[in-house]
Coordinates of N, CA and C in Angstrom, one line a residue:
K1 N 27.5 -17.4 -1.3 CA 28.5 -16.5 -1.0 C 28.3 -15.9 0.4
C2 N 29.4 -15.7 1.1 CA 29.3 -15.0 2.4 C 29.2 -13.5 2.2
P3 N 28.2 -12.9 2.8 CA 28.1 -11.4 2.6 C 29.3 -10.6 3.1
V4 N 30.0 -11.2 4.1 CA 31.1 -10.4 4.7 C 32.4 -10.7 4.0
T5 N 32.8 -12.0 3.8 CA 34.1 -12.3 3.2 C 34.0 -12.2 1.6
D6 N 32.9 -12.5 1.0 CA 32.8 -12.5 -0.4 C 32.3 -11.2 -1.0
C7 N 31.4 -10.6 -0.3 CA 30.7 -9.4 -0.8 C 31.2 -8.1 -0.2
G8 N 32.1 -8.2 0.8 CA 32.7 -7.0 1.3 C 31.9 -6.2 2.3
Q9 N 30.8 -6.8 2.9 CA 30.0 -6.1 3.9 C 30.7 -6.1 5.2
N10 N 30.5 -5.0 6.0 CA 31.1 -5.0 7.3 C 30.4 -5.8 8.3
V11 N 29.0 -5.9 8.1 CA 28.2 -6.6 9.0 C 27.1 -7.3 8.2
D12 N 26.8 -8.5 8.6 CA 25.7 -9.2 8.0 C 24.6 -9.5 9.0
T13 N 23.5 -8.9 8.9 CA 22.4 -9.1 9.8 C 21.2 -9.7 9.1
S14 N 20.7 -10.8 9.4 CA 19.6 -11.4 8.7 C 18.9 -12.4 9.6
E15 N 17.6 -12.7 9.2 CA 16.8 -13.7 9.9 C 17.2 -15.1 9.4
R16 N 17.3 -16.0 10.3 CA 17.6 -17.3 10.0 C 16.8 -18.2 10.9
V17 N 16.8 -19.5 10.7 CA 16.1 -20.5 11.5 C 17.2 -21.5 12.0
L18 N 17.3 -21.6 13.4 CA 18.2 -22.6 14.0 C 17.4 -23.9 14.3
L19 N 18.0 -25.0 14.1 CA 17.4 -26.3 14.4 C 18.0 -26.8 15.7
A20 N 17.1 -26.9 16.7 CA 17.5 -27.4 18.0 C 17.7 -28.9 18.0
G21 N 18.3 -29.4 19.0 CA 18.6 -30.9 19.1 C 17.4 -31.7 19.0
D22 N 16.3 -31.2 19.5 CA 15.0 -32.0 19.5 C 14.2 -31.8 18.2
G23 N 14.8 -31.0 17.3 CA 14.1 -30.8 16.0 C 13.3 -29.5 16.0
T24 N 13.3 -28.8 17.1 CA 12.5 -27.6 17.1 C 13.2 -26.5 16.3
Q25 N 12.4 -25.8 15.5 CA 12.9 -24.7 14.7 C 12.8 -23.4 15.5
I26 N 13.9 -22.7 15.6 CA 13.9 -21.4 16.4 C 14.3 -20.3 15.5
P27 N 13.4 -19.3 15.3 CA 13.7 -18.1 14.5 C 14.7 -17.3 15.2
V28 N 15.8 -16.8 14.5 CA 16.8 -16.0 15.2 C 17.2 -14.9 14.2
L29 N 17.8 -13.9 14.8 CA 18.4 -12.8 14.1 C 19.9 -13.0 14.2
K30 N 20.5 -13.4 13.1 CA 22.0 -13.7 13.1 C 22.8 -12.5 12.6
T31 N 23.8 -12.2 13.4 CA 24.7 -11.1 13.1 C 26.1 -11.7 12.9
V32 N 26.8 -11.3 11.9 CA 28.2 -11.7 11.6 C 29.1 -10.5 11.5
V33 N 30.2 -10.4 12.3 CA 31.1 -9.3 12.4 C 32.5 -9.8 12.2
P34 N 33.3 -9.2 11.3 CA 34.7 -9.6 11.1 C 35.5 -8.9 12.2
V35 N 36.4 -9.7 12.8 CA 37.3 -9.1 13.9 C 38.7 -9.7 13.7
I36 N 39.7 -9.1 14.2 CA 41.1 -9.6 14.2 C 41.4 -10.1 15.6
M37 N 41.8 -11.3 15.7 CA 42.2 -11.9 17.0 C 43.4 -12.7 16.9
A38 N 44.4 -12.3 17.7 CA 45.7 -13.0 17.6 C 46.3 -12.9 16.2
D39 N 46.2 -11.8 15.5 CA 46.7 -11.5 14.2 C 46.0 -12.4 13.1
R40 N 44.8 -12.9 13.5 CA 44.0 -13.7 12.5 C 42.7 -13.0 12.3
N41 N 42.3 -13.0 11.0 CA 40.9 -12.5 10.7 C 39.9 -13.6 10.9
I42 N 39.0 -13.4 11.8 CA 37.9 -14.3 12.1 C 36.6 -13.7 12.0
L43 N 35.5 -14.5 11.9 CA 34.2 -14.0 11.9 C 33.5 -14.4 13.2
V44 N 32.9 -13.4 13.9 CA 32.1 -13.7 15.1 C 30.7 -13.6 14.8
E45 N 30.0 -14.7 15.1 CA 28.5 -14.8 14.9 C 27.8 -14.8 16.2
S46 N 26.7 -14.0 16.2 CA 25.8 -14.0 17.4 C 24.4 -14.2 16.9
F47 N 23.6 -14.8 17.8 CA 22.2 -15.2 17.5 C 21.3 -14.6 18.6
V48 N 20.2 -14.0 18.1 CA 19.2 -13.5 19.1 C 17.9 -14.2 18.8
D49 N 17.3 -14.8 19.8 CA 16.1 -15.6 19.6 C 14.9 -14.5 19.4
I50 N 14.2 -14.6 18.3 CA 13.1 -13.7 18.0 C 11.8 -14.5 18.0
S51 N 11.7 -15.6 18.7 CA 10.5 -16.4 18.7 C 9.3 -15.6 19.2
E52 N 9.5 -14.8 20.3 CA 8.4 -14.0 20.8 C 8.0 -12.9 19.8
H53 N 8.9 -12.3 19.2 CA 8.6 -11.3 18.2 C 7.8 -11.9 17.0
K54 N 8.1 -13.1 16.6 CA 7.4 -13.7 15.5 C 6.0 -14.1 16.0
R55 N 5.8 -14.5 17.2 CA 4.5 -14.8 17.7 C 3.6 -13.6 17.8
A56 N 4.3 -12.5 18.2 CA 3.5 -11.2 18.2 C 3.1 -10.8 16.8
E57 N 4.0 -10.9 15.8 CA 3.7 -10.6 14.5 C 2.5 -11.4 14.0
A58 N 2.5 -12.7 14.3 CA 1.4 -13.6 13.8 C 0.1 -13.2 14.5
A59 N 0.2 -12.8 15.8 CA -1.1 -12.4 16.5 C -1.6 -11.1 15.8
I60 N -0.7 -10.2 15.5 CA -1.2 -9.0 14.9 C -1.8 -9.2 13.5
R61 N -1.2 -10.1 12.7 CA -1.7 -10.5 11.4 C -3.1 -11.1 11.5
E62 N -3.3 -12.0 12.5 CA -4.6 -12.6 12.7 C -5.6 -11.6 13.2
A63 N -5.2 -10.7 14.1 CA -6.2 -9.6 14.5 C -6.6 -8.7 13.3
N64 N -5.6 -8.4 12.5 CA -6.0 -7.6 11.3 C -6.9 -8.3 10.3
R65 N -6.6 -9.6 10.2 CA -7.5 -10.4 9.3 C -8.9 -10.4 9.8
K66 N -9.1 -10.5 11.1 CA -10.5 -10.5 11.7 C -11.1 -9.2 11.5
L67 N -10.3 -8.1 11.8 CA -10.9 -6.7 11.6 C -11.3 -6.5 10.2
N68 N -10.5 -6.9 9.3 CA -10.8 -6.7 7.8 C -12.0 -7.5 7.4
L69 N -12.2 -8.7 8.0 CA -13.4 -9.4 7.7 C -14.6 -8.7 8.2
L70 N -14.6 -8.2 9.5 CA -15.7 -7.5 10.0 C -16.0 -6.2 9.2
S71 N -14.9 -5.5 8.8 CA -15.0 -4.3 8.1 C -15.7 -4.6 6.7
S72 N -15.3 -5.7 6.1 CA -15.9 -6.1 4.8 C -17.3 -6.3 4.9
I73 N -17.7 -7.1 5.9 CA -19.2 -7.4 6.1 C -20.0 -6.2 6.4
T74 N -19.5 -5.3 7.3 CA -20.2 -4.1 7.6 C -20.3 -3.2 6.4
R75 N -19.2 -3.1 5.7 CA -19.2 -2.2 4.5 C -20.2 -2.7 3.5
H76 N -20.3 -4.0 3.3 CA -21.3 -4.5 2.3 C -22.7 -4.2 2.8
D77 N -23.0 -4.4 4.1 CA -24.4 -4.1 4.5 C -24.7 -2.6 4.4
V78 N -23.8 -1.8 4.8 CA -24.1 -0.3 4.6 C -24.3 0.1 3.2
A79 N -23.4 -0.5 2.3 CA -23.5 -0.2 0.9 C -24.9 -0.6 0.3
N80 N -25.4 -1.7 0.8 CA -26.8 -2.2 0.3 C -27.8 -1.2 0.8
Q81 N -27.7 -0.7 2.0 CA -28.7 0.2 2.5 C -28.6 1.6 1.8
L82 N -27.4 2.0 1.5 CA -27.3 3.2 0.7 C -27.9 3.1 -0.7
T83 N -27.7 2.0 -1.3 CA -28.3 1.7 -2.6 C -29.8 1.9 -2.5
A84 N -30.4 1.3 -1.4 CA -31.8 1.4 -1.2 C -32.3 2.9 -1.1
V85 N -31.5 3.6 -0.3 CA -31.8 5.1 0.0 C -31.8 5.8 -1.4
L86 N -30.7 5.6 -2.1 CA -30.6 6.2 -3.4 C -31.7 5.9 -4.4
G87 N -32.1 4.6 -4.4 CA -33.2 4.2 -5.2 C -34.5 4.9 -4.9
Y88 N -34.8 4.9 -3.6 CA -36.1 5.6 -3.1 C -36.0 7.1 -3.4
T89 N -34.9 7.7 -3.3 CA -34.7 9.1 -3.6 C -35.0 9.4 -5.0
Q90 N -34.5 8.5 -5.9 CA -34.7 8.7 -7.3 C -36.2 8.5 -7.7
L91 N -36.8 7.5 -7.0 CA -38.3 7.3 -7.2 C -39.1 8.5 -6.8
A92 N -38.7 9.1 -5.7 CA -39.4 10.3 -5.2 C -39.2 11.5 -6.1
A93 N -38.0 11.6 -6.7 CA -37.8 12.7 -7.6 C -38.6 12.5 -8.9
M94 N -38.9 11.3 -9.3 CA -39.7 11.0 -10.5 C -41.2 11.5 -10.3
K95 N -41.6 11.7 -9.1 CA -43.0 12.2 -8.8 C -43.2 13.7 -9.0
K96 N -42.1 14.3 -9.4 CA -42.1 15.8 -9.7 C -42.6 16.6 -8.5
P97 N -41.8 16.5 -7.4 CA -42.2 17.3 -6.2 C -42.0 18.8 -6.4
D98 N -42.4 19.6 -5.5 CA -42.2 21.0 -5.6 C -40.7 21.3 -5.5
P99 N -40.3 22.5 -5.9 CA -38.9 22.8 -6.0 C -38.1 22.6 -4.7
V100 N -38.7 23.0 -3.6 CA -38.0 22.8 -2.3 C -37.7 21.4 -2.0
V101 N -38.7 20.5 -2.1 CA -38.5 19.1 -1.9 C -37.5 18.5 -2.9
A102 N -37.6 18.9 -4.1 CA -36.7 18.5 -5.2 C -35.2 18.8 -4.8
D103 N -35.1 20.0 -4.2 CA -33.7 20.5 -3.8 C -33.2 19.6 -2.6
F104 N -34.1 19.2 -1.7 CA -33.7 18.4 -0.6 C -33.3 17.0 -1.1
L105 N -34.1 16.5 -2.1 CA -33.8 15.2 -2.7 C -32.4 15.2 -3.4
G106 N -32.1 16.3 -4.1 CA -30.8 16.4 -4.7 C -29.7 16.4 -3.7
K107 N -29.9 17.1 -2.6 CA -28.9 17.1 -1.6 C -28.7 15.7 -0.9
I108 N -29.8 15.0 -0.8 CA -29.7 13.6 -0.2 C -28.9 12.7 -1.2
T109 N -29.2 12.9 -2.5 CA -28.5 12.1 -3.5 C -27.0 12.3 -3.4
T110 N -26.7 13.6 -3.4 CA -25.2 14.0 -3.3 C -24.5 13.4 -2.1
A111 N -25.3 13.5 -0.9 CA -24.7 13.0 0.3 C -24.5 11.5 0.2
V112 N -25.5 10.8 -0.3 CA -25.3 9.3 -0.4 C -24.2 8.9 -1.3
E113 N -24.1 9.6 -2.5 CA -23.0 9.3 -3.4 C -21.6 9.6 -2.8
M114 N -21.5 10.6 -1.9 CA -20.3 10.9 -1.2 C -19.9 9.8 -0.3
I115 N -21.0 9.3 0.5 CA -20.7 8.2 1.4 C -20.3 6.9 0.6
Q116 N -20.9 6.7 -0.5 CA -20.5 5.5 -1.3 C -19.0 5.6 -1.7
R117 N -18.6 6.8 -2.1 CA -17.2 7.0 -2.5 C -16.3 6.8 -1.3
Q118 N -16.7 7.2 -0.1 CA -15.9 7.0 1.1 C -15.8 5.5 1.5
I119 N -16.9 4.8 1.3 CA -16.9 3.4 1.5 C -16.0 2.7 0.5
Q120 N -16.0 3.1 -0.7 CA -15.1 2.5 -1.7 C -13.6 2.8 -1.3
F121 N -13.4 3.9 -0.8 CA -12.0 4.3 -0.3 C -11.6 3.3 0.8
T122 N -12.4 3.1 1.8 CA -12.1 2.1 2.8 C -11.8 0.7 2.3
K123 N -12.6 0.3 1.3 CA -12.4 -1.0 0.7 C -11.0 -1.1 0.0
E124 N -10.6 -0.1 -0.7 CA -9.3 -0.1 -1.4 C -8.1 -0.1 -0.4
Y125 N -8.3 0.5 0.7 CA -7.2 0.6 1.6 C -7.2 -0.3 2.9
Q126 N -8.2 -1.2 2.9 CA -8.3 -2.0 4.1 C -7.1 -2.9 4.3
E127 N -6.4 -3.2 3.2 CA -5.2 -4.1 3.3 C -3.9 -3.4 3.7
L128 N -4.0 -2.0 3.9 CA -2.8 -1.3 4.2 C -2.2 -1.7 5.6
G129 N -1.0 -2.1 5.6 CA -0.3 -2.5 6.8 C -0.4 -4.0 7.1
V130 N -1.2 -4.7 6.3 CA -1.4 -6.1 6.6 C -0.2 -6.9 6.1
H131 N 0.3 -6.5 4.9 CA 1.4 -7.3 4.4 C 2.7 -6.6 4.7
A132 N 3.8 -7.3 4.8 CA 5.1 -6.8 5.1 C 5.6 -5.9 4.0
P133 N 6.3 -4.8 4.3 CA 6.9 -4.0 3.3 C 7.9 -4.8 2.4
A134 N 8.1 -4.3 1.2 CA 9.0 -5.0 0.3 C 9.6 -3.9 -0.7
W135 N 10.7 -4.3 -1.3 CA 11.3 -3.4 -2.3 C 10.5 -3.4 -3.6
S136 N 10.3 -2.3 -4.1 CA 9.5 -2.2 -5.4 C 10.2 -1.1 -6.3
G137 N 10.2 -1.3 -7.6 CA 10.7 -0.3 -8.5 C 9.7 0.7 -8.8
I138 N 10.0 2.0 -8.6 CA 9.1 3.1 -8.8 C 8.5 3.1 -10.2
S139 N 9.4 2.9 -11.2 CA 8.9 2.9 -12.6 C 8.0 1.8 -12.9
D140 N 8.2 0.6 -12.3 CA 7.3 -0.5 -12.5 C 5.9 -0.2 -11.9
L141 N 5.9 0.4 -10.7 CA 4.6 0.7 -10.1 C 3.9 1.8 -10.9
I142 N 4.6 2.8 -11.4 CA 3.9 3.8 -12.1 C 3.4 3.3 -13.5
R143 N 4.2 2.5 -14.2 CA 3.8 2.0 -15.5 C 2.7 1.0 -15.3
G144 N 2.6 0.3 -14.2 CA 1.6 -0.7 -14.0 C 0.2 0.0 -13.7
A145 N 0.3 1.3 -13.2 CA -1.0 2.0 -12.9 C -1.4 2.9 -14.0
R146 N -0.6 3.1 -15.0 CA -0.9 4.0 -16.1 C -2.1 3.5 -17.0
P147 N -3.1 4.4 -17.2 CA -4.1 4.1 -18.2 C -3.6 4.0 -19.6
K148 N -4.1 3.2 -20.4 CA -3.6 3.0 -21.8 C -3.7 4.3 -22.6
K149 N -4.7 5.1 -22.3 CA -4.9 6.3 -23.2 C -4.0 7.5 -22.8
V150 N -3.2 7.3 -21.8 CA -2.3 8.4 -21.4 C -0.9 8.1 -21.6
R151 N -0.1 9.1 -22.3 CA 1.3 8.9 -22.5 C 2.0 9.2 -21.2
L152 N 3.2 8.5 -21.0 CA 3.9 8.6 -19.7 C 5.4 8.9 -20.0
R153 N 5.9 9.9 -19.3 CA 7.3 10.1 -19.3 C 7.8 9.9 -17.8
C154 N 8.7 8.9 -17.7 CA 9.1 8.6 -16.3 C 10.7 8.5 -16.2
T155 N 11.2 9.2 -15.2 CA 12.7 9.2 -15.0 C 13.1 8.5 -13.7
C156 N 12.3 7.5 -13.3 CA 12.5 6.8 -12.1 C 13.0 5.3 -12.3
D157 N 13.6 5.1 -13.4 CA 13.9 3.7 -13.8 C 14.9 3.0 -12.8
T158 N 15.7 3.7 -12.2 CA 16.7 3.0 -11.3 C 16.4 3.2 -9.9
I159 N 15.2 3.7 -9.5 CA 14.9 3.9 -8.1 C 14.0 2.8 -7.6
E160 N 14.3 2.4 -6.4 CA 13.4 1.4 -5.7 C 13.1 2.0 -4.3
V161 N 11.9 1.6 -3.8 CA 11.5 2.0 -2.5 C 11.1 0.8 -1.6
Y162 N 11.3 0.9 -0.4 CA 10.9 -0.1 0.6 C 9.6 0.3 1.2
A163 N 8.5 -0.2 0.8 CA 7.2 0.3 1.3 C 6.2 -0.8 1.3
D164 N 5.0 -0.4 1.9 CA 3.9 -1.3 1.9 C 3.5 -1.6 0.4
P165 N 3.1 -2.9 0.1 CA 2.7 -3.2 -1.3 C 1.5 -2.4 -1.8
M166 N 0.8 -1.7 -0.9 CA -0.3 -0.9 -1.3 C 0.1 0.4 -2.0
I167 N 1.4 0.7 -2.0 CA 1.9 1.9 -2.6 C 1.5 2.0 -4.1
G168 N 1.3 0.9 -4.7 CA 0.9 1.0 -6.1 C -0.4 1.7 -6.3
R169 N -1.3 1.6 -5.2 CA -2.6 2.2 -5.3 C -2.5 3.7 -5.3
V170 N -1.4 4.2 -4.7 CA -1.2 5.7 -4.7 C -1.1 6.2 -6.1
F171 N -0.3 5.5 -6.9 CA -0.1 6.0 -8.3 C -1.3 5.8 -9.1
F172 N -2.1 4.7 -8.8 CA -3.4 4.5 -9.5 C -4.3 5.7 -9.3
N173 N -4.3 6.2 -8.0 CA -5.2 7.3 -7.7 C -4.7 8.6 -8.3
L174 N -3.4 8.8 -8.4 CA -2.8 10.0 -9.0 C -3.2 10.0 -10.5
F175 N -3.1 8.9 -11.2 CA -3.6 8.9 -12.6 C -5.1 9.2 -12.7
D176 N -5.8 8.5 -11.8 CA -7.3 8.7 -11.8 C -7.7 10.1 -11.6
N177 N -7.1 10.8 -10.6 CA -7.4 12.2 -10.3 C -7.0 13.1 -11.5
A178 N -5.8 12.8 -12.1 CA -5.4 13.6 -13.2 C -6.3 13.6 -14.3
I179 N -6.8 12.4 -14.7 CA -7.8 12.2 -15.8 C -9.1 12.8 -15.4
R180 N -9.6 12.6 -14.2 CA -10.9 13.0 -13.8 C -11.0 14.6 -13.7
Y181 N -10.0 15.2 -13.1 CA -10.0 16.6 -12.9 C -9.2 17.5 -13.8
G182 N -8.3 16.8 -14.6 CA -7.4 17.6 -15.5 C -8.0 17.8 -16.9
E183 N -9.2 17.4 -17.1 CA -10.0 17.6 -18.3 C -9.3 16.9 -19.5
K184 N -8.4 17.6 -20.2 CA -7.8 17.1 -21.4 C -6.4 16.6 -21.2
V185 N -6.2 15.7 -20.3 CA -4.9 15.2 -20.0 C -4.5 14.2 -21.0
T186 N -3.3 14.4 -21.6 CA -2.8 13.4 -22.6 C -1.4 12.8 -22.2
T187 N -0.7 13.6 -21.4 CA 0.6 13.2 -21.0 C 0.9 13.4 -19.5
I188 N 1.5 12.5 -18.8 CA 1.8 12.6 -17.4 C 3.3 12.4 -17.3
T189 N 4.0 13.2 -16.5 CA 5.4 13.1 -16.3 C 5.7 12.8 -14.8
A190 N 6.4 11.7 -14.6 CA 6.8 11.3 -13.3 C 8.3 11.4 -13.1
G191 N 8.8 12.0 -12.0 CA 10.2 12.1 -11.8 C 10.6 11.8 -10.4
C192 N 11.9 11.4 -10.3 CA 12.4 11.1 -9.0 C 13.7 11.9 -8.7
K193 N 13.8 12.6 -7.6 CA 14.9 13.3 -7.3 C 15.3 13.1 -5.8
K194 N 16.6 12.9 -5.6 CA 17.1 12.7 -4.3 C 17.4 14.1 -3.6
R195 N 16.9 14.3 -2.5 CA 17.1 15.5 -1.7 C 17.6 15.2 -0.3
G196 N 19.0 15.2 -0.2 CA 19.6 14.7 1.0 C 19.3 13.2 1.2
D197 N 18.7 12.9 2.4 CA 18.4 11.5 2.6 C 17.0 11.1 2.2
E198 N 16.3 12.1 1.5 CA 14.9 11.8 1.1 C 14.8 11.7 -0.4
L199 N 13.7 11.0 -0.8 CA 13.4 10.9 -2.2 C 12.1 11.6 -2.5
V200 N 12.2 12.5 -3.5 CA 11.0 13.3 -3.9 C 10.5 12.8 -5.2
I201 N 9.3 12.3 -5.2 CA 8.6 11.8 -6.4 C 7.6 12.9 -6.9
T202 N 7.8 13.4 -8.1 CA 6.9 14.4 -8.7 C 6.0 13.7 -9.7
F203 N 4.8 14.3 -9.8 CA 3.8 13.7 -10.7 C 3.1 14.9 -11.3
A204 N 3.2 15.1 -12.6 CA 2.6 16.3 -13.3 C 1.9 15.9 -14.5
D205 N 0.8 16.6 -14.9 CA 0.1 16.4 -16.1 C 0.0 17.6 -16.9
N206 N -0.4 17.5 -18.2 CA -0.5 18.6 -19.1 C -1.9 19.1 -19.3
G207 N -2.8 18.8 -18.3 CA -4.2 19.2 -18.4 C -4.4 20.6 -17.9

């Protein structure tokens, strides 16, 4: 179907691929606009070559891939060293040192565990911005992140958002925080409200 003549759109703008005479494929941005000329309804098509834009996108994706690889290797090495520090700290604590030294060892352990959590955070979000945004149903994302032991009330069934695929991780973390710090959480309520041109997503627990 034609988006303009069959679906009633005023303008159709979409990415397409043109095939040149020599067989070369050229990525273009095609725009179709209905106009009236000599009392006749016609469609005017225009094409913009976006080859350079596509090459730039590919270069950015490759750069991000290399940065993520470097980040992954570095994170793994640092995590191994932190595990060693934590192990030696625990061994030192087993020697029953005096209270002052024991307090220092406790603070070292706390600091190391905090660093480990921060490293885990960077691992979870290293893919942010790597993949192209896509339309996702809010209710599907929320239900996919819900722990089995928690009841869910969700009023976002008809709402979709155009966002980075990592958005699902946001809801996972919201559930995790609610369970971890809400103590006796049994039910979580998620809602969606339109406020002007914005969408407000609410997330509440009974803890």
